Short mmCIF file of C-alpha atoms in Angstrom, two decimals:
data_model
loop_
_atom_site.label_atom_id
_atom_site.label_comp_id
_atom_site.label_asym_id
_atom_site.label_seq_id
_atom_site.Cartn_x
_atom_site.Cartn_y
_atom_site.Cartn_z
CA MET A 267 136.53 96.79 246.65
CA THR A 268 134.49 94.08 245.49
CA GLU A 269 135.38 90.71 245.71
CA PRO A 270 137.90 89.20 242.87
CA ALA A 271 136.60 87.10 240.44
CA ILE A 272 139.80 84.47 240.78
CA ARG A 273 141.38 83.91 243.84
CA VAL A 274 144.13 81.33 243.57
CA GLU A 275 145.86 80.93 247.44
CA ASN A 276 149.07 78.46 248.10
CA VAL A 277 147.98 75.96 245.86
CA SER A 278 150.46 73.73 244.66
CA MET A 279 149.64 70.40 242.53
CA MET A 280 152.02 67.09 243.06
CA PHE A 281 151.70 63.88 240.78
CA HIS A 282 153.10 60.66 241.74
CA MET A 283 155.49 59.96 238.47
CA HIS A 284 155.97 56.53 238.10
CA SER A 285 158.89 54.83 236.67
CA GLU A 286 156.56 52.76 234.90
CA LYS A 287 152.87 53.21 234.12
CA ILE A 288 150.79 50.71 236.27
CA ASP A 289 147.53 50.40 234.58
CA ASN A 290 146.01 47.10 235.23
CA LEU A 291 145.44 44.63 238.43
CA LYS A 292 147.47 41.87 237.18
CA GLU A 293 151.02 44.04 237.03
CA TYR A 294 149.43 46.03 240.47
CA VAL A 295 149.07 43.06 242.04
CA ILE A 296 152.73 41.73 241.46
CA ARG A 297 154.21 45.35 242.65
CA VAL A 298 152.56 45.19 246.01
CA LEU A 299 153.38 41.97 246.01
CA ARG A 300 157.36 42.09 245.49
CA HIS A 301 156.84 45.89 247.43
CA LYS A 302 157.63 47.35 244.05
CA VAL A 303 154.86 50.38 243.57
CA LYS A 304 157.90 53.13 243.11
CA TYR A 305 156.96 56.53 242.29
CA THR A 306 159.00 59.99 242.32
CA GLU A 307 157.53 63.45 243.49
CA PHE A 308 157.35 65.98 240.76
CA TRP A 309 155.68 69.54 241.80
CA ALA A 310 153.81 71.08 238.72
CA LEU A 311 153.19 73.59 240.69
CA GLN A 312 154.79 74.75 243.73
CA ASP A 313 152.91 77.84 246.32
CA ILE A 314 151.21 79.97 243.63
CA SER A 315 149.00 83.02 244.88
CA PHE A 316 147.03 85.82 242.95
CA GLU A 317 144.07 87.10 242.32
CA VAL A 318 142.61 88.36 239.38
CA ALA A 319 139.95 91.27 239.73
CA ARG A 320 136.35 91.49 238.16
CA GLY A 321 136.83 92.36 234.52
CA GLU A 322 140.49 92.26 234.83
CA ARG A 323 142.26 90.43 232.03
CA LEU A 324 145.01 88.25 233.19
CA GLY A 325 148.03 86.45 230.58
CA VAL A 326 149.70 83.40 232.10
CA LEU A 327 153.11 82.90 230.38
CA GLY A 328 155.88 80.25 230.31
CA PHE A 329 158.15 77.47 228.53
CA ASN A 330 156.42 74.48 227.66
CA GLY A 331 156.51 72.45 231.41
CA ALA A 332 156.37 75.51 233.40
CA GLY A 333 153.01 74.71 234.79
CA LYS A 334 150.55 76.61 232.88
CA SER A 335 148.15 73.77 231.59
CA THR A 336 148.19 72.11 234.89
CA LEU A 337 147.04 75.84 236.91
CA LEU A 338 144.05 76.36 234.26
CA LYS A 339 142.84 72.92 234.82
CA VAL A 340 142.84 73.48 238.80
CA ILE A 341 141.13 76.89 237.87
CA ALA A 342 138.44 75.40 235.96
CA GLY A 343 137.62 72.67 238.52
CA VAL A 344 138.83 69.98 236.75
CA MET A 345 141.90 69.01 238.99
CA LYS A 346 141.92 69.45 242.43
CA PRO A 347 145.21 71.00 244.19
CA THR A 348 147.11 68.75 246.32
CA THR A 349 147.27 71.77 248.69
CA GLY A 350 146.09 75.33 248.12
CA VAL A 351 142.14 76.65 247.52
CA VAL A 352 140.80 78.23 244.63
CA GLU A 353 138.05 80.52 244.48
CA ILE A 354 135.83 81.78 241.75
CA SER A 355 133.05 83.59 241.63
CA GLY A 356 130.39 83.70 238.69
CA VAL A 357 129.78 81.89 235.17
CA VAL A 358 132.91 79.82 233.76
CA ALA A 359 133.35 79.10 230.17
CA PRO A 360 136.29 76.78 229.65
CA LEU A 361 137.17 77.09 226.40
CA LEU A 362 140.45 74.36 226.62
CA GLU A 363 140.72 72.33 223.69
CA LEU A 364 137.17 73.51 222.03
CA GLY A 365 134.34 70.71 221.42
CA ALA A 366 135.31 68.59 224.44
CA GLY A 367 132.02 67.64 225.15
CA PHE A 368 131.20 67.19 221.74
CA ASP A 369 128.89 63.44 221.16
CA MET A 370 130.69 62.63 217.80
CA ASN A 371 127.45 60.64 216.49
CA TYR A 372 125.13 63.45 217.55
CA SER A 373 124.42 65.95 215.05
CA GLY A 374 125.38 69.76 215.65
CA ARG A 375 121.69 70.26 217.25
CA GLU A 376 121.94 67.85 219.73
CA ASN A 377 125.60 68.89 220.64
CA ILE A 378 124.35 72.74 221.13
CA PHE A 379 122.04 71.19 223.98
CA LEU A 380 124.61 68.69 225.21
CA TYR A 381 127.46 71.43 224.94
CA GLY A 382 125.08 73.73 227.55
CA ALA A 383 124.56 71.14 229.56
CA THR A 384 128.01 69.93 230.06
CA MET A 385 128.38 74.25 231.54
CA GLY A 386 125.39 73.33 233.79
CA PHE A 387 122.85 75.04 231.50
CA SER A 388 119.16 73.95 230.89
CA ARG A 389 117.43 73.38 227.34
CA ALA A 390 115.70 76.46 227.99
CA TYR A 391 118.48 78.93 228.32
CA ILE A 392 120.45 77.41 225.11
CA LYS A 393 117.21 77.52 223.05
CA GLU A 394 117.43 80.98 223.74
CA ARG A 395 120.49 81.58 222.51
CA TYR A 396 120.23 78.83 219.65
CA GLU A 397 119.60 81.06 216.66
CA GLU A 398 122.30 83.21 217.80
CA ILE A 399 125.11 80.26 218.51
CA ILE A 400 124.04 78.64 214.79
CA ALA A 401 124.47 82.27 213.21
CA PHE A 402 127.92 82.66 214.37
CA SER A 403 129.05 79.41 213.66
CA GLU A 404 127.82 79.87 210.36
CA LEU A 405 127.27 76.07 210.24
CA LYS A 406 123.61 76.24 209.81
CA ASP A 407 123.02 73.84 206.57
CA PHE A 408 125.24 71.37 208.23
CA ILE A 409 123.62 71.44 211.86
CA ASP A 410 121.66 68.65 211.43
CA ALA A 411 124.77 66.60 210.27
CA PRO A 412 126.51 64.38 212.60
CA VAL A 413 129.52 66.23 213.94
CA LYS A 414 131.91 63.08 213.29
CA ASN A 415 131.52 64.44 209.75
CA TYR A 416 132.44 67.68 210.57
CA SER A 417 136.15 69.18 209.97
CA SER A 418 137.83 69.94 212.99
CA GLY A 419 137.59 73.92 212.13
CA MET A 420 133.79 73.27 211.73
CA ARG A 421 134.11 71.48 215.38
CA ALA A 422 136.02 74.64 216.23
CA ARG A 423 133.56 77.13 215.03
CA LEU A 424 130.41 75.52 216.90
CA GLY A 425 132.08 74.61 219.93
CA PHE A 426 133.30 78.48 220.31
CA SER A 427 130.13 79.86 218.95
CA ILE A 428 128.68 77.78 222.29
CA ALA A 429 130.71 78.76 224.92
CA THR A 430 130.49 82.35 224.21
CA ALA A 431 126.92 82.41 223.58
CA VAL A 432 126.35 81.79 227.01
CA GLU A 433 127.29 85.09 228.49
CA PRO A 434 130.38 83.99 231.02
CA GLU A 435 131.60 85.67 233.49
CA VAL A 436 134.62 84.16 233.50
CA LEU A 437 136.16 83.12 230.28
CA ILE A 438 139.30 80.79 230.73
CA VAL A 439 141.05 80.84 227.04
CA ASP A 440 143.77 78.43 225.93
CA GLU A 441 145.21 79.57 222.74
CA VAL A 442 141.92 79.44 220.67
CA LEU A 443 141.94 82.68 218.90
CA SER A 444 143.60 80.21 216.36
CA VAL A 445 140.02 79.09 215.66
CA GLY A 446 139.07 78.26 211.77
CA ASP A 447 140.21 80.18 209.01
CA ALA A 448 141.28 84.19 208.95
CA LYS A 449 137.05 85.13 208.59
CA PHE A 450 136.17 83.46 211.60
CA ARG A 451 139.35 84.43 213.59
CA ALA A 452 138.66 88.25 212.93
CA LYS A 453 135.22 87.45 213.83
CA SER A 454 135.83 85.17 217.25
CA GLU A 455 138.50 88.07 217.77
CA LYS A 456 136.08 90.73 217.40
CA LYS A 457 133.31 89.23 219.82
CA ILE A 458 136.24 88.62 222.67
CA GLN A 459 136.65 92.01 222.14
CA SER A 460 132.86 92.51 222.69
CA MET A 461 132.80 90.29 225.89
CA PHE A 462 135.93 92.58 226.96
CA ASP A 463 133.95 95.64 226.85
CA ARG A 464 131.45 94.21 228.44
CA GLY A 465 133.86 93.54 231.33
CA VAL A 466 134.21 89.36 231.67
CA THR A 467 137.34 88.19 233.56
CA VAL A 468 139.38 86.51 231.35
CA LEU A 469 142.42 84.20 231.62
CA PHE A 470 144.83 83.53 228.66
CA VAL A 471 147.04 81.12 228.22
CA SER A 472 149.59 81.55 225.36
CA HIS A 473 153.33 81.12 224.38
CA ASN A 474 151.93 84.26 222.12
CA THR A 475 153.25 87.39 223.37
CA PRO A 476 151.90 90.30 221.05
CA GLN A 477 148.38 88.51 221.55
CA VAL A 478 148.99 88.99 225.15
CA ARG A 479 150.04 92.47 225.20
CA LYS A 480 146.64 93.31 222.98
CA LEU A 481 144.51 91.40 225.00
CA CYS A 482 145.63 91.13 228.26
CA ASN A 483 145.88 94.32 230.86
CA ARG A 484 148.18 91.96 233.71
CA ALA A 485 150.26 88.93 233.30
CA ILE A 486 152.04 86.28 235.05
CA LEU A 487 155.08 84.54 233.89
CA LEU A 488 155.68 80.66 235.07
CA ASP A 489 159.07 79.00 235.49
CA HIS A 490 159.04 75.67 236.93
CA GLY A 491 155.86 75.70 238.72
CA LYS A 492 156.38 78.98 240.46
CA ILE A 493 155.42 82.14 239.34
CA ILE A 494 158.50 84.57 238.65
CA ALA A 495 157.31 87.53 237.79
CA GLN A 496 153.66 89.45 237.53
CA GLY A 497 152.96 92.72 236.76
CA ALA A 498 151.71 94.91 233.58
CA ALA A 499 151.56 92.82 230.74
CA ASP A 500 153.60 95.07 228.75
CA GLU A 501 156.98 94.66 231.29
CA VAL A 502 156.04 90.48 232.00
CA CYS A 503 155.92 90.37 228.26
CA ASN A 504 159.61 92.03 228.19
CA LEU A 505 160.85 89.62 230.42
CA TYR A 506 159.32 86.66 228.75
CA ASP A 507 160.86 87.86 225.55
CA THR A 508 164.38 88.51 227.13
CA MET A 509 163.99 85.23 228.28
CA VAL A 510 163.19 83.14 224.72
CA LYS A 511 166.38 84.88 223.44
CA LYS A 512 168.98 83.62 226.29
CA MET B 186 125.72 69.20 248.80
CA PHE B 187 125.04 66.28 246.32
CA LEU B 188 121.94 67.23 246.31
CA LYS B 189 122.67 70.67 245.25
CA GLU B 190 124.47 69.24 242.89
CA LEU B 191 122.89 66.97 241.26
CA ARG B 192 119.89 69.68 241.04
CA ASP B 193 122.64 72.14 239.07
CA TYR B 194 123.14 69.69 236.38
CA ARG B 195 119.77 68.02 236.37
CA TYR B 196 120.03 68.97 232.45
CA LEU B 197 122.83 67.16 231.91
CA LEU B 198 121.34 64.16 233.19
CA ARG B 199 119.02 64.30 231.24
CA GLU B 200 120.89 64.99 228.04
CA ILE B 201 122.90 61.81 228.73
CA VAL B 202 120.40 59.99 229.12
CA ALA B 203 118.56 60.91 226.26
CA LYS B 204 121.52 60.94 224.12
CA ASN B 205 122.94 57.38 225.82
CA ILE B 206 119.12 56.19 224.45
CA LYS B 207 118.73 57.96 220.92
CA ILE B 208 122.35 56.90 220.01
CA GLN B 209 121.78 52.90 220.64
CA TYR B 210 119.38 53.27 217.64
CA ARG B 211 119.98 55.80 215.64
CA ASN B 212 121.84 53.60 212.91
CA SER B 213 119.28 50.81 213.00
CA VAL B 214 117.11 49.91 210.47
CA LEU B 215 113.79 48.68 213.34
CA GLY B 216 115.24 51.53 215.64
CA VAL B 217 113.87 51.19 219.08
CA PHE B 218 112.25 47.93 218.16
CA TRP B 219 115.29 46.36 218.25
CA THR B 220 114.68 46.57 222.31
CA LEU B 221 111.63 44.25 221.99
CA LEU B 222 112.95 42.72 218.96
CA GLN B 223 116.45 41.49 220.73
CA PRO B 224 114.68 40.06 224.34
CA LEU B 225 111.99 38.34 222.21
CA LEU B 226 114.90 36.27 219.94
CA THR B 227 116.96 35.47 222.83
CA THR B 228 114.76 33.86 224.72
CA LEU B 229 113.01 32.21 221.52
CA VAL B 230 116.67 30.56 221.83
CA LEU B 231 116.69 29.92 224.97
CA VAL B 232 113.47 28.54 225.46
CA PHE B 233 114.17 26.35 222.53
CA ILE B 234 117.07 24.69 223.17
CA PHE B 235 116.06 24.25 226.82
CA GLY B 236 112.94 23.63 226.49
CA LYS B 237 112.84 21.35 223.35
CA LEU B 238 115.84 19.68 224.27
CA PHE B 239 116.34 19.58 227.72
CA LYS B 240 113.06 18.58 229.82
CA PRO B 241 112.61 22.13 232.35
CA ASP B 242 110.99 21.51 235.33
CA PRO B 243 107.47 20.99 235.13
CA SER B 244 106.32 22.91 238.41
CA VAL B 245 107.14 26.12 236.14
CA ILE B 246 103.69 27.49 235.48
CA ASN B 247 105.00 28.80 231.89
CA TYR B 248 108.43 28.10 230.60
CA PRO B 249 108.77 30.87 228.35
CA ILE B 250 107.60 33.59 230.53
CA TYR B 251 109.88 31.72 233.31
CA VAL B 252 112.67 32.59 230.59
CA LEU B 253 111.70 35.66 230.03
CA CYS B 254 111.67 37.34 233.31
CA GLY B 255 114.98 36.38 233.61
CA ARG B 256 116.32 36.91 230.70
CA LEU B 257 115.15 40.36 230.97
CA LEU B 258 116.40 41.36 234.45
CA TYR B 259 119.63 39.66 233.91
CA GLU B 260 120.44 41.58 230.60
CA PHE B 261 119.36 44.95 232.28
CA TYR B 262 121.69 44.07 235.24
CA SER B 263 124.86 42.67 233.02
CA GLN B 264 124.40 45.74 230.17
CA SER B 265 123.88 48.08 232.72
CA THR B 266 127.16 47.91 234.73
CA LYS B 267 128.66 47.41 231.89
CA ARG B 268 127.68 50.56 230.48
CA ALA B 269 128.18 52.36 233.60
CA MET B 270 131.53 50.68 234.10
CA ARG B 271 133.22 52.58 230.58
CA SER B 272 131.28 55.59 231.03
CA VAL B 273 133.65 57.54 232.81
CA THR B 274 137.23 55.94 230.89
CA GLY B 275 134.58 56.82 228.22
CA SER B 276 133.95 60.47 229.26
CA ALA B 277 137.84 61.46 229.26
CA SER B 278 137.53 64.11 226.74
CA VAL B 279 135.17 65.86 228.96
CA LEU B 280 136.15 65.55 232.08
CA LYS B 281 139.83 66.41 231.32
CA LYS B 282 138.29 70.20 230.11
CA VAL B 283 135.21 70.44 232.33
CA ARG B 284 134.24 70.55 235.94
CA VAL B 285 131.31 67.87 235.80
CA PRO B 286 129.92 65.96 238.82
CA LYS B 287 131.52 63.22 237.53
CA TYR B 288 128.77 60.33 238.94
CA ILE B 289 126.52 61.58 236.33
CA TYR B 290 128.17 59.33 234.01
CA PRO B 291 127.71 56.13 235.37
CA LEU B 292 124.68 57.06 237.01
CA SER B 293 123.00 58.50 233.80
CA ASN B 294 124.06 55.13 232.01
CA ILE B 295 122.01 53.01 234.45
CA ILE B 296 119.33 55.43 234.24
CA SER B 297 118.85 55.16 230.48
CA ASN B 298 119.24 51.53 230.46
CA PHE B 299 116.60 51.61 233.11
CA ILE B 300 114.39 53.15 230.68
CA THR B 301 114.84 50.07 227.32
CA PHE B 302 114.58 47.63 230.08
CA LEU B 303 111.13 49.49 231.11
CA ILE B 304 110.05 49.59 227.37
CA SER B 305 111.20 45.68 226.91
CA LEU B 306 108.76 44.87 229.40
CA VAL B 307 106.33 45.37 227.11
CA VAL B 308 107.52 41.70 225.49
CA LEU B 309 106.48 40.49 228.72
CA VAL B 310 103.10 41.87 228.54
CA GLY B 311 102.80 40.40 225.09
CA PHE B 312 103.22 36.82 226.50
CA ILE B 313 101.51 37.29 229.25
CA VAL B 314 98.58 38.09 226.58
CA TYR B 315 99.61 35.14 224.58
CA PHE B 316 99.38 32.53 226.33
CA SER B 317 96.14 33.67 228.31
CA LEU B 318 94.32 33.54 224.87
CA LEU B 319 95.76 30.48 223.54
CA LYS B 320 95.43 28.35 226.93
CA SER B 321 97.60 25.83 226.02
CA PRO B 322 98.00 23.21 228.05
CA SER B 323 101.42 22.24 227.91
CA ASN B 324 102.66 26.50 228.54
CA PRO B 325 99.17 26.99 230.50
CA PRO B 326 98.32 30.86 231.63
CA PRO B 327 100.15 32.89 233.93
CA SER B 328 98.13 33.18 237.01
CA LEU B 329 97.96 36.90 237.10
CA THR B 330 96.47 38.23 240.46
CA TRP B 331 97.04 41.67 242.40
CA TYR B 332 100.31 41.01 243.54
CA ALA B 333 101.53 41.64 240.04
CA LEU B 334 101.13 45.02 241.17
CA LEU B 335 103.90 44.45 242.96
CA SER B 336 106.55 44.34 240.48
CA PRO B 337 108.28 47.36 240.53
CA VAL B 338 109.38 46.56 243.56
CA PRO B 339 112.21 43.74 242.76
CA LEU B 340 112.85 46.05 239.68
CA LEU B 341 113.76 48.92 241.91
CA VAL B 342 116.14 46.98 243.89
CA LEU B 343 117.82 45.85 241.15
CA PHE B 344 118.09 49.16 239.90
CA LEU B 345 119.80 49.98 243.38
CA LEU B 346 122.18 47.09 243.12
CA SER B 347 123.04 48.13 239.34
CA THR B 348 124.09 51.57 240.86
CA GLY B 349 126.31 49.96 243.65
CA VAL B 350 127.93 48.04 241.53
CA GLY B 351 128.00 50.52 238.31
CA LEU B 352 129.82 53.01 240.79
CA ILE B 353 132.54 50.80 242.05
CA LEU B 354 133.13 49.34 238.17
CA SER B 355 133.43 52.53 236.92
CA THR B 356 135.78 53.70 239.81
CA LEU B 357 138.06 50.42 239.48
CA ALA B 358 137.91 50.92 235.77
CA VAL B 359 140.21 53.72 235.52
CA PHE B 360 142.66 52.32 237.73
CA PHE B 361 142.45 48.74 236.22
CA LYS B 362 142.06 48.44 232.61
CA ASP B 363 141.55 44.06 232.73
CA VAL B 364 138.69 44.91 234.79
CA GLU B 365 136.52 44.98 231.86
CA TYR B 366 137.84 41.84 230.78
CA LEU B 367 137.58 39.93 234.22
CA TYR B 368 134.05 41.54 234.37
CA ASP B 369 133.22 40.20 231.21
CA VAL B 370 133.87 36.80 232.66
CA PHE B 371 132.30 37.57 236.08
CA CYS B 372 128.69 38.38 233.73
CA LEU B 373 129.19 34.91 232.22
CA LEU B 374 129.93 33.50 235.88
CA LEU B 375 126.59 34.76 236.63
CA PHE B 376 124.34 34.54 233.74
CA TYR B 377 125.00 30.36 234.30
CA SER B 378 124.49 30.52 238.46
CA THR B 379 121.62 32.64 238.10
CA PRO B 380 118.32 30.68 237.20
CA VAL B 381 117.32 32.18 234.03
CA PHE B 382 116.66 28.97 232.17
CA TYR B 383 116.19 26.69 235.00
CA THR B 384 115.62 26.06 238.58
CA LEU B 385 117.17 25.50 241.93
CA LYS B 386 114.85 22.91 242.93
CA ARG B 387 115.85 20.34 240.06
CA LEU B 388 119.39 20.83 240.34
CA ASN B 389 121.48 18.18 241.98
CA GLY B 390 124.55 20.34 243.83
CA ASP B 391 124.85 19.80 247.47
CA GLY B 392 123.84 22.11 249.93
CA ILE B 393 127.25 24.23 250.14
CA MET B 394 126.39 24.86 246.16
CA LEU B 395 123.22 25.76 246.53
CA LEU B 396 123.58 28.42 249.48
CA CYS B 397 126.07 29.77 247.21
CA LEU B 398 123.46 30.17 244.40
CA LYS B 399 121.21 31.60 247.02
CA ALA B 400 123.92 34.37 247.86
CA ASN B 401 123.32 35.87 244.62
CA PRO B 402 121.20 38.60 244.86
CA LEU B 403 120.13 38.30 241.13
CA TYR B 404 118.29 35.17 241.98
CA HIS B 405 116.21 36.50 244.81
CA ILE B 406 115.14 39.93 242.70
CA VAL B 407 114.49 37.50 239.59
CA GLU B 408 112.22 35.15 241.82
CA MET B 409 110.60 37.72 243.98
CA PHE B 410 109.48 38.72 239.93
CA ARG B 411 108.27 35.80 238.87
CA ASP B 412 106.11 35.63 241.73
CA CYS B 413 104.45 38.77 241.36
CA VAL B 414 103.79 38.12 237.00
CA LEU B 415 104.20 34.25 237.09
CA ARG B 416 102.92 32.77 239.96
CA GLY B 417 100.97 35.17 241.29
CA GLN B 418 101.65 34.93 244.92
CA LEU B 419 103.45 37.52 247.66
CA PHE B 420 107.11 37.05 247.29
CA SER B 421 109.06 36.15 250.17
CA TYR B 422 110.13 38.97 252.71
CA ILE B 423 113.11 37.53 252.92
CA SER B 424 114.52 37.58 249.48
CA LEU B 425 113.30 40.95 249.74
CA LEU B 426 115.30 42.23 252.85
CA TYR B 427 118.08 40.17 251.87
CA ALA B 428 118.15 41.79 248.06
CA LEU B 429 117.60 44.92 249.46
CA GLY B 430 119.99 45.20 252.48
CA PHE B 431 122.32 43.58 249.52
CA SER B 432 122.09 46.70 247.22
CA LEU B 433 121.94 49.01 249.75
CA VAL B 434 125.18 47.95 251.00
CA LEU B 435 126.87 47.75 247.77
CA LEU B 436 125.62 51.20 246.83
CA LEU B 437 126.71 52.84 250.06
CA LEU B 438 130.26 50.93 249.56
CA GLY B 439 130.49 52.27 245.76
CA GLY B 440 129.35 55.88 246.79
CA LEU B 441 131.65 55.92 249.03
CA LEU B 442 134.42 54.78 246.61
CA PHE B 443 133.38 56.90 243.88
CA TRP B 444 133.67 60.04 246.52
CA LYS B 445 137.03 59.04 247.58
CA LYS B 446 138.84 58.23 244.45
CA GLN B 447 137.11 60.57 242.26
CA ASP B 448 139.20 63.42 242.38
CA ARG B 449 142.17 61.14 241.68
CA PHE B 450 140.52 59.96 238.18
CA ILE B 451 141.76 62.39 236.09
CA LEU B 452 145.29 61.64 236.65
CA TYR B 453 144.28 57.89 235.29
CA ILE B 454 141.99 58.38 232.76
#
């Protein structure tokens, strides 16, 4: 058996919950002098372990506050877990909130290269895929306009086109399949489907069980920072749906 | 590990440096000419006020060039450190979503400012040529010697100093929002305590005050630069050692602080 694409081992994430957020020096000095820097611990993730094999598509389900977003951020490498390790092999394309790396004053064309570089790709590499990105985003006429003048749908389309054009091996998707209008949505779903066929590993976070059933072959269910169920996507989705009804 | 990461993300570093420079001049009619015009105009103001209304130190060979050297170097230091300070908090939207080495952001801001600073040195060349041709008795031309070739040395030290300070400030700014305001005040203090438009000789302060002014590494860097391009003499190696040592210590401190705290940035930005 080959090594898994994603391996999460005993990951826990603890936050300090300050009763009042101290974000300036004056407050901080006053608090320290009075010995009043108080906080309570909050474990957003507790001892999470799982593996995702290459080409597997894992759905992550859970209610608000269950720790889905935190888990995704830990896996994407944005947050460092308090304890435990995350190992990923291959190029990761985070689709968390598309267009996060855009500079509003920059044109669409310039942003393509900036966004690519943010994901660690060279100018030459992006240049090869440049035409494809523009064609897929359907933004040819607007590509030299600054992104601040784009609509949110246009921005998301551009972000989606870049993130999927670089042929990532691991795709982290946070409910972005609702990008743009119905036409673009159908197109992006097709694109994602073709990436599935190519054997990309997917981590898909959603509340939408029909979508998870359609896209994923396995799922885990998070509740209060713990995995309470994992297995075939259909079974976990059924469990989630019954929990929703309760 | 650090170097490998830097190699992997050199494209990002280059893209952000290019972006910073492009964006700065995008919406101005004169574009990159502002890099030249701004130091020229502010130097003229300083020369007019402190050269005409007050009597400058007669031992200064060429007062306009003296002021320009100080202004250019001080402006690079203050601009680059201020930009670096805001770079991490300003890139929150990216840092929250994508895994990138965070030091790229302060570093790229220092580099892009350094490049515009190097472009602005054209003004200095213009001043030197102008006064060399003019040969006016009140502002004699600077004595250019081979020592002018050493002028990159103080600039390099200044770059190290700004990077160190930039790393420290960008870390502090994540945790304490009011650092930005405090630093603005600090920069004002620094501007007046660095001999940009006056000379230390003319000050009638006591020994302790003089010592405090000389503790400022920027003083040594500016004086070294003036030695190279204005006085045509070799700078004192004590100045070099002090400024370089000071800069390296700050760079080390800044690097350590940034490295130790960077995993917690995400919780605060």
